[in-house]
PDB file of C-alpha atoms in Angstrom:
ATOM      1  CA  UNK A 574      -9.294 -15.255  18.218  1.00 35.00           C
ATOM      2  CA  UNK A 575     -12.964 -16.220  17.232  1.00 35.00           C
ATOM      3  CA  UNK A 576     -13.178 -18.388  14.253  1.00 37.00           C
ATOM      4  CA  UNK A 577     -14.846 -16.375  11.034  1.00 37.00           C
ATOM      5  CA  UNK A 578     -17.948 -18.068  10.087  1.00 37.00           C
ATOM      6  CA  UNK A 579     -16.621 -18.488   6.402  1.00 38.00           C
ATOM      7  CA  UNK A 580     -18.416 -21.462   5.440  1.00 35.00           C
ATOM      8  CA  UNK A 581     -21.802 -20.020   5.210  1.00 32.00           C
ATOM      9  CA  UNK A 582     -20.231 -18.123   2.326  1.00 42.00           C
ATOM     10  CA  UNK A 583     -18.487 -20.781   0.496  1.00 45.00           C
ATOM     11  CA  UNK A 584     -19.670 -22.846  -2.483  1.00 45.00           C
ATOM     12  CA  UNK A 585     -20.444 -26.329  -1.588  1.00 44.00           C
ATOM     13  CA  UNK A 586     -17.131 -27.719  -3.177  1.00 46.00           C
ATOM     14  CA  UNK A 587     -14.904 -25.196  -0.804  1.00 47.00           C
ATOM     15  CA  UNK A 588     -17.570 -25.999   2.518  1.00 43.00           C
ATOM     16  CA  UNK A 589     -16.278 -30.201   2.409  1.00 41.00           C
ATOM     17  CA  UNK A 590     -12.639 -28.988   3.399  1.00 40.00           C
ATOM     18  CA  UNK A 591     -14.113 -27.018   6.673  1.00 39.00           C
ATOM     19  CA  UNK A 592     -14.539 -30.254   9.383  1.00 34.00           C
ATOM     20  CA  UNK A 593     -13.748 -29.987  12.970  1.00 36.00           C
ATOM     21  CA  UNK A 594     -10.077 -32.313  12.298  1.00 37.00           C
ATOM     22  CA  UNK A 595      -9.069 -29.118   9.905  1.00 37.00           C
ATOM     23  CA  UNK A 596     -11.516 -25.995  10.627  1.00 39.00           C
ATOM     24  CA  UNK A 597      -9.311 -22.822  10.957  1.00 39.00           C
ATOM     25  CA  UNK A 598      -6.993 -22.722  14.259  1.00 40.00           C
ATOM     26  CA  UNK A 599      -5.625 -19.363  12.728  1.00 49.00           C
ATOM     27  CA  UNK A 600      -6.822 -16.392  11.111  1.00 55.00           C
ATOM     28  CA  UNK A 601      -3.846 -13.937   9.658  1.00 61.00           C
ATOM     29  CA  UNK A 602      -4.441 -10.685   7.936  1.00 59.00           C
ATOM     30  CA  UNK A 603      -1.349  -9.347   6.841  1.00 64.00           C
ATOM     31  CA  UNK A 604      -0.532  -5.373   6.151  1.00 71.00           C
ATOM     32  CA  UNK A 605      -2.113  -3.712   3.578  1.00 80.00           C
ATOM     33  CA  UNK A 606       0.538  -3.447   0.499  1.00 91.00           C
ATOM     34  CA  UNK A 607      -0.244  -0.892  -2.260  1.00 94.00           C
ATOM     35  CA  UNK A 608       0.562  -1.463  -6.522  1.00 96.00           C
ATOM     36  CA  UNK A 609       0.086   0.645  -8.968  1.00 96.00           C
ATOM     37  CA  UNK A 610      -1.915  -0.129 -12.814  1.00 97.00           C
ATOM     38  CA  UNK A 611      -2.141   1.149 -15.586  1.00 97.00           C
ATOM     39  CA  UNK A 612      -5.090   2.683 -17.292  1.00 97.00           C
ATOM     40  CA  UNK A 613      -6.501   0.556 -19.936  1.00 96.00           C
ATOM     41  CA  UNK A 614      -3.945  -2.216 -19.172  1.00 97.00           C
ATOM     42  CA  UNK A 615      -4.548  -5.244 -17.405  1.00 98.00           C
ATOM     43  CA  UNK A 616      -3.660  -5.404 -13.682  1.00 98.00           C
ATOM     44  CA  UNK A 617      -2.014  -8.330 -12.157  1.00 97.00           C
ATOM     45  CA  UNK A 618      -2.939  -7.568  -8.142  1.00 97.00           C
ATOM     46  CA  UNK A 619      -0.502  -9.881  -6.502  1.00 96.00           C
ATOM     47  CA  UNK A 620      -1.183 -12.357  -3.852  1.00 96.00           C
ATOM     48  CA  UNK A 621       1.191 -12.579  -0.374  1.00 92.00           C
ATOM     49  CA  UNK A 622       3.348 -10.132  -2.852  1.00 90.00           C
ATOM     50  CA  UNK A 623       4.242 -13.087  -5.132  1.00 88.00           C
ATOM     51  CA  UNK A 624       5.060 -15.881  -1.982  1.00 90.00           C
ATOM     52  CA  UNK A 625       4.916 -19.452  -3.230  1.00 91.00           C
ATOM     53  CA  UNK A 626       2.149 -21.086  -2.366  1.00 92.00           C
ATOM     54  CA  UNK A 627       2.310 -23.091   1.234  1.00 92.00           C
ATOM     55  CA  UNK A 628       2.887 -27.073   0.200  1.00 93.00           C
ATOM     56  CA  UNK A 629      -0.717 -27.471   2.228  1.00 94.00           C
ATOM     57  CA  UNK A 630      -2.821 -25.384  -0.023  1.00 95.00           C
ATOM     58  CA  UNK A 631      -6.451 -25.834   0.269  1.00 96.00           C
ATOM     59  CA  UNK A 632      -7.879 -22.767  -2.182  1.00 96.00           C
ATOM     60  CA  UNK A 633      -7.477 -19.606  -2.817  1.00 97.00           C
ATOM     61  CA  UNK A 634     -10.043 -16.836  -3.101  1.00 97.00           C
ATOM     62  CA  UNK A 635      -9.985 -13.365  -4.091  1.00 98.00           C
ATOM     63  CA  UNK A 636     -12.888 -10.526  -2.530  1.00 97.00           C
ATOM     64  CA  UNK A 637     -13.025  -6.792  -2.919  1.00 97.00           C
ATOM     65  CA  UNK A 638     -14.551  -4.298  -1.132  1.00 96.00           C
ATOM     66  CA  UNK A 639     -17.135  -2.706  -2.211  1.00 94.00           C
ATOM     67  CA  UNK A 640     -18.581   0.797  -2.591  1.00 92.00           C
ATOM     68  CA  UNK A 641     -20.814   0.268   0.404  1.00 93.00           C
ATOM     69  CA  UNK A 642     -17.768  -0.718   2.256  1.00 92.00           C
ATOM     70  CA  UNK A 643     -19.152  -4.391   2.384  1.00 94.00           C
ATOM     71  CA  UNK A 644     -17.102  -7.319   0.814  1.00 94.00           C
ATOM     72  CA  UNK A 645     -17.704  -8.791  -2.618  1.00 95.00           C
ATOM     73  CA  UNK A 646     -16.485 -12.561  -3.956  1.00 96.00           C
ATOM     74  CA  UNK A 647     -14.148 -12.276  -7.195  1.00 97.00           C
ATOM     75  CA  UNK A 648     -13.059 -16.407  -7.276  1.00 97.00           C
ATOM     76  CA  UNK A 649     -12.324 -19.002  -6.018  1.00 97.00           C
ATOM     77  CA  UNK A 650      -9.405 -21.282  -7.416  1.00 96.00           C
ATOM     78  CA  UNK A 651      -9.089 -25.022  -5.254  1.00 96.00           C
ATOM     79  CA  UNK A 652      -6.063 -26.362  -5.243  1.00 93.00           C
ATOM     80  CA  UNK A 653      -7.050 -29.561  -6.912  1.00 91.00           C
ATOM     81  CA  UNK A 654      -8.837 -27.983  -9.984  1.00 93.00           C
ATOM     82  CA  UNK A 655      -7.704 -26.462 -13.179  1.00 91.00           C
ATOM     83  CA  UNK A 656     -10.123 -23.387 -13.727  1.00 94.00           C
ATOM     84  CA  UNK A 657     -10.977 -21.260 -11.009  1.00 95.00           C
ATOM     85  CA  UNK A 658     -14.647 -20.577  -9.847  1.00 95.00           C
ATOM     86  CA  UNK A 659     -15.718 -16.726 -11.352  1.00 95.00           C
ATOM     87  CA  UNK A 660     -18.240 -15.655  -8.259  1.00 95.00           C
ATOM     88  CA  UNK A 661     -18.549 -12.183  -9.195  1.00 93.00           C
ATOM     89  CA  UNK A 662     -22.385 -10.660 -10.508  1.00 89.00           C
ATOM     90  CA  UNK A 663     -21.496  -7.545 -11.356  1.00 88.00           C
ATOM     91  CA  UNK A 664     -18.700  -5.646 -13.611  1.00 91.00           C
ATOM     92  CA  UNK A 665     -16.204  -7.637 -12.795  1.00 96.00           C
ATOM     93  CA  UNK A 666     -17.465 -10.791 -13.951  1.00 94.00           C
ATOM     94  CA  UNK A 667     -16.169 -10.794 -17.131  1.00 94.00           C
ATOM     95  CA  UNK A 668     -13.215  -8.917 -16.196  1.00 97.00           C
ATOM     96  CA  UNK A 669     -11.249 -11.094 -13.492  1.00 97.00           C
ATOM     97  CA  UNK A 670      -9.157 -14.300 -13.591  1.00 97.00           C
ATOM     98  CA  UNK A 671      -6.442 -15.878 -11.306  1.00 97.00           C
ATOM     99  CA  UNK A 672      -3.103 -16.465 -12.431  1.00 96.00           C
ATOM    100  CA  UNK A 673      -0.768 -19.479 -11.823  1.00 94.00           C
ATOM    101  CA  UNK A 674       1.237 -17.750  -8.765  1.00 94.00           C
ATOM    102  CA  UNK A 675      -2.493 -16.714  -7.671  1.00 96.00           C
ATOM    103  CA  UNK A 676      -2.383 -13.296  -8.812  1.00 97.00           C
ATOM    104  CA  UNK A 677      -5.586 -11.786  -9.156  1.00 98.00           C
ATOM    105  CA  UNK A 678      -5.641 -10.025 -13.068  1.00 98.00           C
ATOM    106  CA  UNK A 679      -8.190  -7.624 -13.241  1.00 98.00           C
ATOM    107  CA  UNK A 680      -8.673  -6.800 -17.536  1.00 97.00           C
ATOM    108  CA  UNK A 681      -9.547  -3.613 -19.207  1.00 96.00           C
ATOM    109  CA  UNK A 682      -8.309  -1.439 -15.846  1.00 96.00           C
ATOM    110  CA  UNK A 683     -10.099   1.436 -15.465  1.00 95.00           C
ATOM    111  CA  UNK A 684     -10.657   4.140 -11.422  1.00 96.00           C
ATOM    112  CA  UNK A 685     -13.504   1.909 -10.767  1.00 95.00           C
ATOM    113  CA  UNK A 686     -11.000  -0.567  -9.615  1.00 97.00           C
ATOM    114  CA  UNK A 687      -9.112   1.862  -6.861  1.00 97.00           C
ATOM    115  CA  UNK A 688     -10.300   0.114  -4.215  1.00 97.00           C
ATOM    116  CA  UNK A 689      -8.982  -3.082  -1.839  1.00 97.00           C
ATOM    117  CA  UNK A 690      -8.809  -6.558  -2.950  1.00 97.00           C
ATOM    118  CA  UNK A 691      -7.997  -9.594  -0.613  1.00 97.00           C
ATOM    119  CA  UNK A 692      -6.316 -12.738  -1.349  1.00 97.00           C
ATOM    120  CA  UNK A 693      -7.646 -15.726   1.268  1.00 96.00           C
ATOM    121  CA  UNK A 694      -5.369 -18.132   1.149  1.00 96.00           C
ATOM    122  CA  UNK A 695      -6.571 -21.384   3.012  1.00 96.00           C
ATOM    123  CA  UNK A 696      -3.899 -24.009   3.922  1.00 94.00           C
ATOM    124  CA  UNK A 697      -3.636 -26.796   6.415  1.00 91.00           C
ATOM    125  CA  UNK A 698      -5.190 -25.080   9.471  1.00 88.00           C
ATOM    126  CA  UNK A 699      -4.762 -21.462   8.291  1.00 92.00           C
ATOM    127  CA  UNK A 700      -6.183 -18.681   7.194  1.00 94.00           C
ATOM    128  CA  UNK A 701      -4.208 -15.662   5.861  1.00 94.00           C
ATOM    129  CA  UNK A 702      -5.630 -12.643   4.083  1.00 95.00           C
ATOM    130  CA  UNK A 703      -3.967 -10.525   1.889  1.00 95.00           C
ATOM    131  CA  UNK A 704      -5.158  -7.237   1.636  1.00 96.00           C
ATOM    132  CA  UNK A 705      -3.884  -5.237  -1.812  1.00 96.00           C
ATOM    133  CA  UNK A 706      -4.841  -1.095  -2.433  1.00 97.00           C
ATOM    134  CA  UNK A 707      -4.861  -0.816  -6.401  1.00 97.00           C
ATOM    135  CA  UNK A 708      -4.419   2.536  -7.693  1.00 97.00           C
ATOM    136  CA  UNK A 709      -4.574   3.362 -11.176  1.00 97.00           C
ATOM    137  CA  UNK A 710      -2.704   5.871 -13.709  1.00 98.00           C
ATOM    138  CA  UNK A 711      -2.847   7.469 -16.648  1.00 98.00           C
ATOM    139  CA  UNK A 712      -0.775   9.628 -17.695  1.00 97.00           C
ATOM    140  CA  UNK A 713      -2.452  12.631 -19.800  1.00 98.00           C
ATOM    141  CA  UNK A 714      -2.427  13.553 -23.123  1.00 98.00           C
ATOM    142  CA  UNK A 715       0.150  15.581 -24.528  1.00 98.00           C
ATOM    143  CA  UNK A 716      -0.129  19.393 -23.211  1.00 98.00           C
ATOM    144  CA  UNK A 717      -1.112  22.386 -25.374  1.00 98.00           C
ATOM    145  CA  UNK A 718      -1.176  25.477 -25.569  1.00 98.00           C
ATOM    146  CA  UNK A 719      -4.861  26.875 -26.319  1.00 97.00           C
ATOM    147  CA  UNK A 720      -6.529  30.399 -26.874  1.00 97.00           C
ATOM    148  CA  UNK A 721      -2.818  32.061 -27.526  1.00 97.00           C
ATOM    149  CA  UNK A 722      -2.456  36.033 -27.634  1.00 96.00           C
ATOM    150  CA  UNK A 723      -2.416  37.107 -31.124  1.00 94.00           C
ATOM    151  CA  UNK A 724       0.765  39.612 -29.723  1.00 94.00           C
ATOM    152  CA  UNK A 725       2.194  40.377 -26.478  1.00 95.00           C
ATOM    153  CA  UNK A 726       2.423  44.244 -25.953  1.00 92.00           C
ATOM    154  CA  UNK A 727       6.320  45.797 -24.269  1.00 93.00           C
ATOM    155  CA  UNK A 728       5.465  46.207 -20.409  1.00 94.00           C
ATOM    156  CA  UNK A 729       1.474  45.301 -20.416  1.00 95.00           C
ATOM    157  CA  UNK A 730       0.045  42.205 -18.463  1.00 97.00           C
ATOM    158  CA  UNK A 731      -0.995  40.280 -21.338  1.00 96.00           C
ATOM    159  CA  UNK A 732      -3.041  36.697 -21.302  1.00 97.00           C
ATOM    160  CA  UNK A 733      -0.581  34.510 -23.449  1.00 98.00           C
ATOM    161  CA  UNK A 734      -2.352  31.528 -23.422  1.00 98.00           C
ATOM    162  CA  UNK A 735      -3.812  28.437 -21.304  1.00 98.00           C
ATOM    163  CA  UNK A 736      -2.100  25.206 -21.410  1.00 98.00           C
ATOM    164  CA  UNK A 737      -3.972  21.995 -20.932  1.00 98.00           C
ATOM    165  CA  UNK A 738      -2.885  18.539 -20.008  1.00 98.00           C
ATOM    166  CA  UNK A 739      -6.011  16.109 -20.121  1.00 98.00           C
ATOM    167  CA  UNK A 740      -7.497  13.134 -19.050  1.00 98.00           C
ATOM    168  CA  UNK A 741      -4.912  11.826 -16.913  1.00 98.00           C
ATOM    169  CA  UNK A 742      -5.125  10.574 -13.293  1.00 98.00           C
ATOM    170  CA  UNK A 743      -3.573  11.685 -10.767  1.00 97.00           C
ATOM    171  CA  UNK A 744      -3.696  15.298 -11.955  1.00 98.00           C
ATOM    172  CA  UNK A 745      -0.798  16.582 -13.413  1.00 98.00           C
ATOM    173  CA  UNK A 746       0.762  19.459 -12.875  1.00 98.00           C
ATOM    174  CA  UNK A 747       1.592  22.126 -15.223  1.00 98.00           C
ATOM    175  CA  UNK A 748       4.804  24.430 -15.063  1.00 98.00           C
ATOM    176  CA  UNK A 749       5.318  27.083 -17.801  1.00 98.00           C
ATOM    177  CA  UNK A 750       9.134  28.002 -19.046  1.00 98.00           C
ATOM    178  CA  UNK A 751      10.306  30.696 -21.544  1.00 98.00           C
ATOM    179  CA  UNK A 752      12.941  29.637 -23.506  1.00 97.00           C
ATOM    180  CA  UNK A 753      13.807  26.431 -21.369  1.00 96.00           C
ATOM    181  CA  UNK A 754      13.847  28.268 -18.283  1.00 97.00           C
ATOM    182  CA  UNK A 755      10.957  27.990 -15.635  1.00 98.00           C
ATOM    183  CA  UNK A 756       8.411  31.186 -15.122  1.00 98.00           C
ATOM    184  CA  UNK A 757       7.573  31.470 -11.004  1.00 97.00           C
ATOM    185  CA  UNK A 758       4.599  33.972 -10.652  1.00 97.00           C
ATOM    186  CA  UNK A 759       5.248  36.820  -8.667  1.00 96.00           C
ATOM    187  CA  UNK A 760       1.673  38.368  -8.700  1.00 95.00           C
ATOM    188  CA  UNK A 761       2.513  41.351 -10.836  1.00 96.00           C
ATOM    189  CA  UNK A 762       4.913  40.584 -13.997  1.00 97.00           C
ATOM    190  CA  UNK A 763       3.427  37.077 -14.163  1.00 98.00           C
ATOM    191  CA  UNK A 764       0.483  35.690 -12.946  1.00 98.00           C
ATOM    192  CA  UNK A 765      -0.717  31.564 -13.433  1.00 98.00           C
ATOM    193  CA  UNK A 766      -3.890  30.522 -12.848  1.00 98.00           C
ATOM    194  CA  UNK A 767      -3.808  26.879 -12.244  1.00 97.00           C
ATOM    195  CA  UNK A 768      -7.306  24.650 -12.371  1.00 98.00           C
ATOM    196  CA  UNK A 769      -8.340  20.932 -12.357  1.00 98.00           C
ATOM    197  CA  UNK A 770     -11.446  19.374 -13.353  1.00 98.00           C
ATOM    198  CA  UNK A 771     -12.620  15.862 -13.118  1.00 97.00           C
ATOM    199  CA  UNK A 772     -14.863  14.014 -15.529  1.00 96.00           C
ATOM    200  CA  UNK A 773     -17.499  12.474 -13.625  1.00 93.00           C
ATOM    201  CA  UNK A 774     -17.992   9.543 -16.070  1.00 91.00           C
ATOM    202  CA  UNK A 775     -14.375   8.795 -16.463  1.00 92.00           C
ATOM    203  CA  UNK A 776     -13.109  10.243 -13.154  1.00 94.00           C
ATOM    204  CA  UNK A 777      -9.788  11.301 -15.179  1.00 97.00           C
ATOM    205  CA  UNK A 778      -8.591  14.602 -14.589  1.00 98.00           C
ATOM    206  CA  UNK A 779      -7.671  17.734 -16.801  1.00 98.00           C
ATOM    207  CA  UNK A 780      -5.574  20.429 -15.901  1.00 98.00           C
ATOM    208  CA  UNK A 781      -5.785  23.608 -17.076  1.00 98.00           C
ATOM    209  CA  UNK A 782      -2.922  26.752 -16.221  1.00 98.00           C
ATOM    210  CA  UNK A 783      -3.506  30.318 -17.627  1.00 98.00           C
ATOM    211  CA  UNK A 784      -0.498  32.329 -18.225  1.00 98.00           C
ATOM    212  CA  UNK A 785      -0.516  36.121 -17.930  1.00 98.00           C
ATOM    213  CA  UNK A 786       2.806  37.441 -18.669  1.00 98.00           C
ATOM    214  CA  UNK A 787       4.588  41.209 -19.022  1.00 97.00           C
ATOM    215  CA  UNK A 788       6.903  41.212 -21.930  1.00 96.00           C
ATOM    216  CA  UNK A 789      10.003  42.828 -22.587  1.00 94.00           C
ATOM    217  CA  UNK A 790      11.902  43.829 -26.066  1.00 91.00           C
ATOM    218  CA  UNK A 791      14.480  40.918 -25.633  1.00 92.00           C
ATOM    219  CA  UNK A 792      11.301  38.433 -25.556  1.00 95.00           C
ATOM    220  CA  UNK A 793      11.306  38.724 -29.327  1.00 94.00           C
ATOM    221  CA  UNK A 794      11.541  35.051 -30.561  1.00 94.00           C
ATOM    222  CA  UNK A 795      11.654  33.661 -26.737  1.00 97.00           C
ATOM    223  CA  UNK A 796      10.000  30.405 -26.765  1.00 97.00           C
ATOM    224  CA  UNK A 797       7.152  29.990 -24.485  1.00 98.00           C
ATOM    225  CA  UNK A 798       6.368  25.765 -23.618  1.00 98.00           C
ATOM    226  CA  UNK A 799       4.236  24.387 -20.924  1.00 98.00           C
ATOM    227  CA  UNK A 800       5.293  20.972 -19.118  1.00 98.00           C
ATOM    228  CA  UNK A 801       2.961  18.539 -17.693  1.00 98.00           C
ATOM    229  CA  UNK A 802       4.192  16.528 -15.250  1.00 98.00           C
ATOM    230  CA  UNK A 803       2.788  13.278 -14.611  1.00 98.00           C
ATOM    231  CA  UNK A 804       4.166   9.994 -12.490  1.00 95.00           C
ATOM    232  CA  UNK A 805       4.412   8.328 -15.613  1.00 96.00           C
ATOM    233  CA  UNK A 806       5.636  10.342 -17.898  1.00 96.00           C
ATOM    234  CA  UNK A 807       6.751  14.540 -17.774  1.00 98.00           C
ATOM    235  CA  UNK A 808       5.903  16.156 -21.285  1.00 98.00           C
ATOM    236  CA  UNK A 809       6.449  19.279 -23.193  1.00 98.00           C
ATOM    237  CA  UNK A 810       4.441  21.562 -25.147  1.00 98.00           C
ATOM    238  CA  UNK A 811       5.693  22.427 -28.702  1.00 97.00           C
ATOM    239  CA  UNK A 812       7.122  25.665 -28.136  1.00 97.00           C
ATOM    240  CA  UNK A 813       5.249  29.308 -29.077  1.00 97.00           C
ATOM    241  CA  UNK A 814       6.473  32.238 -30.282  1.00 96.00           C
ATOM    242  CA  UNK A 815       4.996  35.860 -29.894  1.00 96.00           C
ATOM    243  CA  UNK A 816       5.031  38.879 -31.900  1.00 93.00           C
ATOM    244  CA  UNK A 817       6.394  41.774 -29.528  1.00 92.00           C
ATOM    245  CA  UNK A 818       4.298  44.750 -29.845  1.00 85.00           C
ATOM    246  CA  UNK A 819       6.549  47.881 -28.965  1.00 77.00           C
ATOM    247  CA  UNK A 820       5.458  51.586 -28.514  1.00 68.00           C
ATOM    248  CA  UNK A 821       8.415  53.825 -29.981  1.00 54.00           C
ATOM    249  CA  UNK A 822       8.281  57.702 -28.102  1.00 49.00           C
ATOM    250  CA  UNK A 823      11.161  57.908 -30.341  1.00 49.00           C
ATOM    251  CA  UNK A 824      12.395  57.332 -33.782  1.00 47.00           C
ATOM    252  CA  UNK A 825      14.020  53.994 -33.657  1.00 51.00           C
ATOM    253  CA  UNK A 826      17.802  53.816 -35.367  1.00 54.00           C
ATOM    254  CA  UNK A 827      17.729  54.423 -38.725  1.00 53.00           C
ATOM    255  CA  UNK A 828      14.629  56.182 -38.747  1.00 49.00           C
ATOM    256  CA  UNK A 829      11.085  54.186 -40.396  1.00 45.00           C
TER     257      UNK A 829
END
């Protein structure tokens, strides 16, 4: 395989290890592994998944890619220095560091860092990359119930209300349940309108689900919640309670 011409890219202090007795006889990229961080947390993006570090160590340096699909220097941490070198111009500047077992921790996560990020690891005669896919979650806000029906009427098709579950990412997914027990729309009786939107500055995700629902005389004091579920976390609505409007063609017992 055809040596990468790395050393035009490295700092000056990295460049003195690369000599003909120990330029790289092997270049190793490893499968892609994926994690998983947390909105607003920081996220530790592990190197070799956590390996120790080979005995041989040289440095260790930390890219992304980029929106343009072109690579981007993080760091650089050498083996036989304290503090790592911050490379990065741009956003992440301020935002990245390297941790003792070479973890990359990337502060303040946020969906601008769903991309890849590759650990080069530079021992003896080796090269070895370590590509890592970071996706990020948040689980939404608590769902509610919005723009609620003021009464349900016996045996009409009735909007009860739209439940919303936002800022969360991935989407959630909203299921609606009367009195603990789940509603499945049949077209007629009950009909759910399901959305998502995305915030373009935020790039969370709020989903919305309308309920239209036929009532019944024994739905007096049923208890209508929506749940939002969510990889993180699956959440309930406080529970709602409709007034049952009934027609009477007849005196009811007893008489008014």
């Amino acid at each position: 395989m055809q040596n990468p011409d790395l050393s035009v890219r490295l700092p000056a202090d990295e460049a003195q290890f690369i000599t003909p007795k120990n330029a790289f006889s092997l270049l190793q990229i490893r499968s892609t592994v994926t994690v998983i961080g947390l909105y607003g947390e920081t996220i530790e993006v592990p190197c070799n998944n956590g390996a120790a570090k080979p005995v041989d160590l040289i440095f260790t340096k930390w890219k992304y890619k980029m929106d343009d699909g072109t690579s981007g220097d993080l760091l650089v941490k050498q083996a036989h220095k304290e503090q790592a070198q911050i490379q990065a111009m741009d956003g992440y500047k301020d935002r990245v560091t390297i941790a003792a077992n070479s973890s990359l921790m990337i502060q303040g996560g946020s969906l601008v860092d769903q991309r890849t990020f590759t650990c080069m690891v530079v021992y003896g005669s080796n090269l070895d990359e370590h590509p890592v896919d970071v996706l990020v979650h948040k689980k939404p806000l608590p769902p509610q119930i919005k723009d609620k029906a003021k009464e349900l009427e016996n045996g009409k098709l009735t909007s009860l209300g739209v439940c919303t579950a936002a800022d969360a990412n991935p989407a959630a997914v909203i299921m609606w349940s009367k009195n603990g027990k789940l509603l499945v729309a049949d077209g007629k009786t009950i009909i759910i309108t399901p959305s998502v939107k995305m915030d373009p500055s935020t790039g969370l995700s709020t989903t919305t689900s309308g309920l239209q629902y036929t009532a019944v005389k024994s739905d007096v004091g049923a208890k209508f919640t929506c749940t939002a579920k969510h990889s993180l976390e699956t959440q309930v609505s406080a529970p709602e309670t409709f007034i049952i409007h009934c027609e009477w063609t007849t005196l009811p017992p007893g008489g008014l």
